[in-house]
Amino acid sequence: MKGIAILGATGSIGVSTLDVLSRYPEDYRVVALTANRDARRLFEQCVQFRPDYAVLIDEQAGKEFSAWLQDADLPTELLMGKENLDKVTALSNVDYVMAAIVGAAGLLPTLAAARASKRILLANKESLVMSGKLLLDEVHANSAELLPIDSEHNAIFQCMPTNFTEGLEQTGVTRILLTASGGPFRTTALEQLQHVTPEQACAHPNWDMGRKISVDSATMMNKGLEVIEACWLFNTTPDKVQVVLHPQSVVHSMVQYTDGSVLAQLGNPDMRTPIAHALAWPQRIHSGVEPLDIFDVARLDFEQPDMTRFRCLALAYEAMQQGGTAPTILNAANEVAVDSFLGNELSFINIAKVIDATLNAIEIRAADSLDVILDADRIAREKALQSIGTINA
Ligand code: NAD
Ligand code: MG
């Protein structure tokens, strides 16, 4: 029986994780569930899974939850505040931590899980983008495990040789082919893009996800963050990671080998597959996902991405090539710009402009300590807000 803490339980990944876990009550026990402010959903999850702890960040949400808890017959203790995210990840009866908080808020609890030597199921790609080296150092120093949940990275992991950590070249890998659907605006006329609304941007053709990652998919910053994520996870450089537009989202990524082989992982676009894979690895379990009907899919298309249309993707490649705190700044500026777009305060095409301006305004430093990284994140958020003010003036 493995104990599991789910950070970001009420989000899209959290809900899919609980769906998989609900099929295996004998094998996994939910020890802790956390959320930012969705008290209602968190409470319903607690009724179903009866964890030891529930964590909420938002105070008002905590009050509501607490009132319901008084009238319920639950073994659950409510903890308030973000320090408790670190606390529940480090509990001795937690073996696995699902890191599924969105954005930079996921960094510290993910680091805490690494320090506590847990198996980390990593959905929160932003933590690797912000501080890849630091997070991996903590994983190695504490013999933690890091398994990718992002569907592409999970696919790559499945296609990699088992000894890939010895180095891609040494193990015969020449390139990673990272697939991308291209999002809802792959073929939209460029002049239309300045008028798109948050609702249009969040209507992803193949995946049902949280709002931030949906906008990231529409700008293709999501793929940019994933290029950086792949470099850290598979110890490689951005020139070895080729983004491939693949509108059907059936091939979740590929690995190219020196002998001419290309290995791919295919499946229906449903996050329960990578979640079940990482939960059971190295075993395999049912995930609840429909088997892929290859005749129904019938065709698979692959195209080169247009770097002018998807300026955010180009910015992410540049930031990773620059190294140091550049990816941290890129990530922070993107979070601020996306938030502003979702609040109808910034147009879709200006998201890339804000990120570009922020990267140009800040000196890049070596990302060698958590303080430097958190500082870069904070300054980038300030600069990004200033840049939004200037663009909108
Ligand atoms: P979501 O918005 O649906 O859920 C986010 C969760 O994080 C919620 O439970 C929310 O309460 C919690 N949260 C938000 N802000 C918080 C804060 N400041 N402190 C603590 N908790 C906070 O997001 P999602 O789509 O589930 O994505 C989660 C992560 O997984 C993201 O990093 C995303 O990039 C990654 N991911 C998601 C998918 C997907 O299909 N949804 C696929 C690959 C990777
Ligand atoms: Mg992905």
Coordinates of C-alpha atoms and ligand atoms in Angstrom, one line a residue:
M1 CA 0.0 0.0 0.0
K2 CA 1.5 3.3 -1.1
G3 CA 0.5 6.6 0.6
I4 CA 0.0 9.5 -1.7
A5 CA -0.3 13.3 -1.3
I6 CA -1.9 15.2 -4.2
L7 CA -0.8 18.9 -4.4
G8 CA -3.4 20.7 -6.6
A9 CA -6.0 18.0 -6.0
T10 CA -9.0 20.1 -7.3
G11 CA -7.4 20.9 -10.7
S12 CA -7.5 19.0 -13.9
I13 CA -4.5 16.7 -13.1
G14 CA -5.6 16.3 -9.5
V15 CA -9.1 15.1 -10.6
S16 CA -7.6 12.7 -13.2
T17 CA -5.2 11.3 -10.5
L18 CA -8.1 10.6 -8.1
D19 CA -10.0 9.0 -10.9
V20 CA -7.1 6.5 -11.4
L21 CA -6.6 6.0 -7.7
S22 CA -10.3 5.3 -7.1
R23 CA -9.8 2.1 -9.1
Y24 CA -7.1 0.8 -6.7
P25 CA -8.3 1.3 -3.1
E26 CA -6.2 -1.7 -2.0
D27 CA -2.9 -0.4 -3.5
Y28 CA -3.0 3.4 -2.8
R29 CA -4.1 5.4 0.2
V30 CA -4.7 9.1 -0.2
V31 CA -3.0 10.8 2.8
A32 CA -3.3 14.4 1.9
L33 CA -5.2 16.6 -0.6
T34 CA -4.4 20.3 -1.2
A35 CA -6.0 23.2 -3.1
N36 CA -5.8 26.9 -3.4
R37 CA -9.4 28.0 -2.9
D38 CA -11.9 25.5 -4.2
A39 CA -13.2 24.4 -0.8
R40 CA -16.4 22.7 -2.2
R41 CA -14.5 20.3 -4.5
L42 CA -11.8 19.6 -2.0
F43 CA -14.4 18.8 0.6
E44 CA -16.2 16.4 -1.8
Q45 CA -12.9 14.7 -2.5
C46 CA -12.3 14.3 1.3
V47 CA -15.6 12.7 1.7
Q48 CA -14.8 10.2 -1.0
F49 CA -11.1 9.5 -0.1
R50 CA -11.0 10.3 3.6
P51 CA -7.4 11.6 3.7
D52 CA -5.6 12.4 7.0
Y53 CA -5.0 16.0 5.9
A54 CA -6.6 18.7 3.6
V55 CA -4.7 21.9 2.9
L56 CA -6.2 25.1 1.7
I57 CA -4.3 28.3 1.0
D58 CA -7.2 30.8 0.8
E59 CA -8.5 31.9 4.2
Q60 CA -12.1 32.4 3.2
A61 CA -12.2 28.9 1.6
G62 CA -10.6 27.5 4.8
K63 CA -13.5 29.0 6.9
E64 CA -16.1 27.4 4.7
F65 CA -14.3 24.1 4.7
S66 CA -13.9 24.1 8.4
A67 CA -17.7 24.7 9.0
W68 CA -18.5 21.7 6.8
L69 CA -15.9 19.6 8.5
Q70 CA -17.5 20.2 11.9
D71 CA -20.7 18.5 10.7
A72 CA -19.0 15.6 8.9
D73 CA -17.7 12.4 10.2
L74 CA -14.3 12.5 8.6
P75 CA -10.8 11.6 9.8
T76 CA -9.5 14.7 8.0
E77 CA -7.6 17.5 9.7
L78 CA -7.7 20.9 7.9
L79 CA -4.4 22.8 7.6
M80 CA -4.2 26.4 6.4
G81 CA -1.4 28.2 4.6
K82 CA 1.2 27.3 2.1
E83 CA 3.9 26.1 4.6
N84 CA 1.6 23.1 5.1
L85 CA 2.1 22.0 1.5
D86 CA 5.7 21.3 2.5
K87 CA 4.6 19.6 5.6
V88 CA 2.2 17.1 4.0
T89 CA 4.7 16.2 1.3
A90 CA 7.2 15.3 3.9
L91 CA 4.9 13.0 6.0
S92 CA 6.4 9.6 6.7
N93 CA 3.4 7.8 5.5
V94 CA 3.5 9.6 2.1
D95 CA 5.4 7.6 -0.5
Y96 CA 4.3 9.4 -3.7
V97 CA 3.7 13.1 -4.2
M98 CA 1.6 14.2 -7.2
A99 CA 3.0 17.7 -7.9
A100 CA 0.0 19.2 -9.8
I101 CA -0.1 22.8 -8.6
V102 CA -0.1 25.3 -11.5
G103 CA 2.8 27.7 -11.9
A104 CA 5.6 28.9 -9.7
A105 CA 3.6 28.2 -6.5
G106 CA 4.5 24.5 -7.1
L107 CA 8.2 25.0 -6.8
L108 CA 8.7 25.0 -3.0
P109 CA 6.5 22.0 -2.2
T110 CA 8.1 20.0 -5.1
L111 CA 11.5 20.8 -3.7
A112 CA 10.2 19.7 -0.3
A113 CA 9.1 16.4 -1.8
A114 CA 12.6 15.9 -3.2
R115 CA 14.2 16.6 0.1
A116 CA 11.9 14.1 1.8
S117 CA 13.1 11.4 -0.7
K118 CA 9.6 10.8 -2.2
R119 CA 8.6 9.5 -5.6
I120 CA 7.6 12.8 -7.3
L121 CA 5.0 12.5 -10.1
L122 CA 5.8 15.8 -11.8
A123 CA 3.0 17.6 -13.6
N124 CA 4.1 21.1 -12.4
K125 CA 6.6 21.7 -15.3
E126 CA 7.1 25.3 -14.1
S127 CA 9.2 24.1 -11.2
L128 CA 11.7 22.5 -13.5
V129 CA 11.7 25.5 -15.8
M130 CA 12.3 27.9 -12.9
S131 CA 15.0 25.8 -11.2
G132 CA 15.9 22.7 -13.2
K133 CA 19.4 22.2 -11.8
L134 CA 18.4 22.8 -8.2
L135 CA 15.5 20.5 -8.3
L136 CA 17.5 17.7 -9.9
D137 CA 20.3 18.2 -7.5
E138 CA 17.8 17.7 -4.6
V139 CA 16.3 14.7 -6.2
H140 CA 19.8 13.0 -6.6
A141 CA 21.1 14.1 -3.2
N142 CA 18.1 12.6 -1.4
S143 CA 17.6 9.6 -3.7
A144 CA 14.1 10.8 -4.6
E145 CA 12.5 9.7 -7.8
L146 CA 11.2 12.1 -10.5
L147 CA 8.7 10.7 -13.0
P148 CA 7.2 12.9 -15.7
I149 CA 3.4 13.3 -15.9
D150 CA 3.5 15.8 -18.8
S151 CA 2.2 13.5 -21.6
E152 CA 5.1 14.3 -23.9
H153 CA 7.8 13.7 -21.3
N154 CA 6.1 10.6 -20.0
A155 CA 6.1 9.4 -23.7
I156 CA 9.8 10.2 -24.1
F157 CA 10.6 8.5 -20.8
Q158 CA 8.8 5.4 -22.1
C159 CA 10.8 5.5 -25.4
M160 CA 14.2 6.2 -23.8
P161 CA 16.8 3.4 -23.2
T162 CA 16.7 2.3 -19.6
N163 CA 20.2 3.7 -19.1
F164 CA 19.5 7.1 -20.6
T165 CA 20.9 8.9 -17.5
E166 CA 24.4 7.9 -18.7
G167 CA 24.0 10.5 -21.5
L168 CA 21.9 10.5 -24.6
E169 CA 24.8 10.3 -27.0
Q170 CA 26.4 7.4 -25.1
T171 CA 23.1 5.5 -25.2
G172 CA 22.5 6.0 -29.0
V173 CA 19.8 8.7 -28.8
T174 CA 20.3 11.5 -31.4
R175 CA 17.1 13.6 -31.0
I176 CA 13.9 14.0 -29.1
L177 CA 10.9 14.7 -31.2
L178 CA 8.5 16.7 -29.0
T179 CA 5.0 16.7 -30.4
A180 CA 2.5 19.6 -30.1
S181 CA -1.0 19.9 -31.2
G182 CA -0.5 23.6 -32.2
G183 CA -3.5 24.5 -30.0
P184 CA -6.7 26.2 -31.1
F185 CA -5.0 28.9 -33.3
R186 CA -2.7 26.7 -35.4
T187 CA -4.4 27.9 -38.6
T188 CA -6.1 31.1 -37.5
A189 CA -5.3 34.1 -39.7
L190 CA -2.5 36.1 -38.0
E191 CA -4.5 39.3 -38.1
Q192 CA -7.3 37.6 -36.2
L193 CA -5.1 36.7 -33.3
Q194 CA -5.2 40.2 -31.7
H195 CA -9.0 39.7 -31.2
V196 CA -9.1 36.3 -29.6
T197 CA -10.8 36.0 -26.2
P198 CA -9.8 33.9 -23.1
E199 CA -12.7 31.6 -23.9
Q200 CA -11.4 30.9 -27.4
A201 CA -7.9 30.5 -26.1
C202 CA -9.0 28.0 -23.5
A203 CA -11.0 25.9 -26.0
H204 CA -8.3 23.3 -26.7
P205 CA -9.1 21.0 -29.6
N206 CA -7.8 17.8 -28.0
W207 CA -7.1 18.2 -24.3
D208 CA -9.3 19.4 -21.4
M209 CA -6.9 21.3 -19.0
G210 CA -6.7 24.2 -16.5
R211 CA -6.9 27.7 -17.9
K212 CA -3.3 28.7 -17.5
I213 CA -1.9 25.7 -19.4
S214 CA -4.7 26.1 -22.0
V215 CA -3.5 29.7 -22.8
D216 CA 0.1 28.4 -22.8
S217 CA -1.0 25.8 -25.4
A218 CA -2.6 28.5 -27.6
T219 CA 0.6 30.6 -27.6
M220 CA 2.7 27.5 -27.7
M221 CA 4.6 28.7 -24.6
N222 CA 3.5 25.4 -23.2
K223 CA 5.7 23.7 -25.8
G224 CA 8.5 26.1 -25.0
L225 CA 8.3 25.3 -21.3
E226 CA 8.3 21.6 -22.3
V227 CA 11.5 22.0 -24.4
I228 CA 13.2 23.3 -21.2
E229 CA 11.6 20.6 -19.1
A230 CA 12.9 17.9 -21.6
C231 CA 16.4 19.4 -21.4
W232 CA 16.5 19.0 -17.7
L233 CA 14.7 15.6 -17.5
F234 CA 16.8 14.0 -20.2
N235 CA 20.0 15.8 -19.6
T236 CA 20.2 17.4 -23.1
T237 CA 20.4 20.7 -24.9
P238 CA 17.6 22.6 -26.8
D239 CA 19.2 21.9 -30.2
K240 CA 18.5 18.2 -29.6
V241 CA 14.8 18.8 -28.9
Q242 CA 12.8 19.2 -32.1
V243 CA 9.2 20.4 -31.8
V244 CA 6.8 18.7 -34.2
L245 CA 3.3 19.9 -34.9
H246 CA 1.0 16.9 -34.8
P247 CA -2.7 18.1 -34.7
Q248 CA -4.2 14.7 -33.8
S249 CA -2.4 14.5 -30.4
V250 CA -2.1 10.7 -30.7
V251 CA 1.7 10.4 -30.9
H252 CA 2.7 11.9 -27.6
S253 CA 6.4 12.2 -28.6
M254 CA 9.2 10.3 -30.1
V255 CA 12.9 9.4 -29.6
Q256 CA 15.2 9.1 -32.5
Y257 CA 18.2 6.7 -32.4
T258 CA 21.5 6.6 -34.1
D259 CA 20.7 3.4 -36.0
G260 CA 17.7 5.0 -37.7
S261 CA 15.0 3.8 -35.3
V262 CA 12.4 6.2 -34.1
L263 CA 10.4 5.0 -31.1
A264 CA 7.0 6.7 -30.4
Q265 CA 4.4 6.3 -27.7
L266 CA 0.8 6.6 -28.9
G267 CA -2.5 6.7 -27.1
N268 CA -5.8 8.6 -26.8
P269 CA -5.2 12.1 -25.4
D270 CA -6.1 11.5 -21.8
M271 CA -3.8 12.4 -18.8
R272 CA -4.9 9.2 -16.9
T273 CA -2.4 7.3 -19.1
P274 CA 0.8 9.1 -18.0
I275 CA -0.6 9.3 -14.4
A276 CA -1.2 5.5 -14.3
H277 CA 2.2 4.9 -15.8
A278 CA 4.0 7.0 -13.2
L279 CA 2.0 5.6 -10.3
A280 CA 2.6 1.9 -11.2
W281 CA 6.1 2.2 -12.9
P282 CA 7.8 -0.1 -13.6
Q283 CA 4.5 -2.1 -13.6
R284 CA 1.5 -1.3 -15.8
I285 CA -2.1 -0.8 -14.6
H286 CA -5.5 0.0 -16.1
S287 CA -6.1 3.8 -16.2
G288 CA -9.7 3.9 -17.4
V289 CA -8.6 5.3 -20.8
E290 CA -10.3 3.8 -23.8
P291 CA -7.9 1.7 -25.9
L292 CA -6.7 3.6 -29.0
D293 CA -8.5 2.6 -32.1
I294 CA -5.8 3.0 -34.8
F295 CA -8.4 2.6 -37.6
D296 CA -10.5 5.4 -36.2
V297 CA -7.4 7.6 -36.0
A298 CA -6.6 6.6 -39.7
R299 CA -4.0 9.3 -40.3
L300 CA -1.2 11.1 -38.5
D301 CA 0.1 14.5 -39.7
F302 CA 3.4 16.1 -38.8
E303 CA 4.4 19.7 -39.6
Q304 CA 7.2 22.2 -38.7
P305 CA 6.1 24.8 -36.3
D306 CA 6.0 28.4 -37.5
M307 CA 8.2 30.4 -35.2
T308 CA 6.8 33.7 -36.3
R309 CA 3.3 32.7 -35.4
F310 CA 4.5 31.1 -32.2
R311 CA 6.9 33.8 -30.9
C312 CA 6.6 32.4 -27.4
L313 CA 8.1 29.1 -28.5
A314 CA 11.1 30.9 -30.0
L315 CA 11.5 32.9 -26.8
A316 CA 11.7 29.7 -24.7
Y317 CA 14.4 28.2 -27.0
E318 CA 16.4 31.4 -26.6
A319 CA 16.0 31.5 -22.8
M320 CA 17.2 27.9 -22.5
Q321 CA 20.1 28.6 -24.7
Q322 CA 21.0 31.6 -22.6
G323 CA 20.7 29.5 -19.4
G324 CA 21.0 30.9 -15.9
T325 CA 18.0 32.7 -14.7
A326 CA 16.6 33.4 -18.2
P327 CA 14.1 30.5 -18.0
T328 CA 13.0 31.6 -14.5
I329 CA 12.4 35.1 -15.9
L330 CA 10.6 33.7 -19.0
N331 CA 8.3 31.6 -16.8
A332 CA 7.5 34.5 -14.4
A333 CA 6.8 37.0 -17.2
N334 CA 4.6 34.4 -18.9
E335 CA 2.6 33.8 -15.7
V336 CA 1.9 37.5 -15.3
A337 CA 1.1 38.0 -18.9
V338 CA -1.3 35.0 -19.1
D339 CA -3.0 36.1 -15.9
S340 CA -3.5 39.6 -17.4
F341 CA -4.8 38.1 -20.6
L342 CA -7.3 35.9 -18.7
G343 CA -8.4 39.0 -16.8
N344 CA -9.1 40.8 -20.2
E345 CA -6.3 43.3 -19.5
L346 CA -3.8 42.2 -22.2
S347 CA -4.4 41.1 -25.8
F348 CA -3.4 37.6 -26.8
I349 CA -0.6 38.8 -29.2
N350 CA 0.9 41.0 -26.5
I351 CA 1.7 38.0 -24.2
A352 CA 4.9 37.4 -26.2
K353 CA 5.8 41.1 -26.2
V354 CA 5.6 41.3 -22.4
I355 CA 7.8 38.2 -22.1
D356 CA 10.3 39.6 -24.6
A357 CA 10.5 43.0 -22.9
T358 CA 10.9 41.4 -19.5
L359 CA 13.8 39.2 -20.6
N360 CA 15.5 42.2 -22.2
A361 CA 15.0 44.4 -19.0
I362 CA 16.7 42.0 -16.5
E363 CA 20.3 40.9 -16.2
I364 CA 20.6 37.1 -16.4
R365 CA 22.5 35.6 -13.5
A366 CA 23.8 32.1 -12.8
A367 CA 20.9 30.1 -11.3
D368 CA 22.9 28.6 -8.5
S369 CA 20.8 29.1 -5.4
L370 CA 17.1 29.2 -4.5
D371 CA 17.5 32.8 -3.3
V372 CA 18.8 33.9 -6.8
I373 CA 15.9 32.0 -8.4
L374 CA 13.2 33.5 -6.2
D375 CA 14.7 36.9 -6.6
A376 CA 14.7 36.6 -10.4
D377 CA 11.1 35.4 -10.3
R378 CA 10.0 38.4 -8.1
I379 CA 11.8 41.0 -10.2
A380 CA 10.5 39.5 -13.5
R381 CA 6.9 39.7 -12.1
E382 CA 7.4 43.4 -11.3
K383 CA 9.0 44.2 -14.7
A384 CA 6.3 42.2 -16.5
L385 CA 3.6 44.3 -14.8
Q386 CA 5.4 47.5 -15.8
S387 CA 5.7 46.3 -19.3
I388 CA 1.9 45.5 -19.5
G389 CA 1.3 49.1 -18.2
T390 CA 3.5 50.5 -21.0
I391 CA 2.0 48.4 -23.7
N392 CA -1.5 49.3 -22.7
A393 CA -0.7 53.1 -22.2
Ligands
NAD1 P1 -5.6 23.6 -12.8 O1 -5.7 25.1 -12.9 O2 -6.7 22.8 -13.3 O3 -5.3 23.2 -11.3 C1 -4.4 23.8 -10.5 C2 -4.4 23.2 -9.1 O4 -3.4 24.0 -8.3 C3 -5.7 23.4 -8.3 O5 -5.9 22.4 -7.5 C4 -5.5 24.7 -7.5 O6 -6.3 24.8 -6.4 C5 -4.0 24.6 -7.2 N1 -3.4 25.9 -7.0 C6 -3.4 27.0 -7.9 N2 -2.7 28.0 -7.4 C7 -2.2 27.6 -6.2 C8 -1.4 28.2 -5.2 N3 -0.9 29.5 -5.4 N4 -1.0 27.5 -4.1 C9 -1.4 26.3 -4.0 N5 -2.2 25.6 -4.9 C10 -2.6 26.3 -6.0 O7 -4.2 23.2 -13.5 P2 -3.9 21.8 -14.3 O8 -4.3 21.9 -15.7 O9 -4.3 20.6 -13.5 O10 -2.3 21.9 -14.3 C11 -1.5 21.6 -13.1 C12 -0.1 21.5 -13.5 O11 0.0 20.4 -14.4 C13 0.4 22.7 -14.3 O12 1.8 22.9 -14.0 C14 0.3 22.2 -15.8 O13 1.3 22.8 -16.6 C15 0.6 20.7 -15.6 N6 0.1 19.9 -16.7 C16 -1.3 19.8 -16.8 C17 -1.8 19.0 -17.9 C18 -3.3 18.9 -18.0 O14 -3.8 18.2 -18.9 N7 -4.1 19.6 -17.3 C19 -1.0 18.3 -18.7 C20 0.4 18.4 -18.5 C21 0.9 19.2 -17.5
MG2 MG 2.3 18.4 -22.3

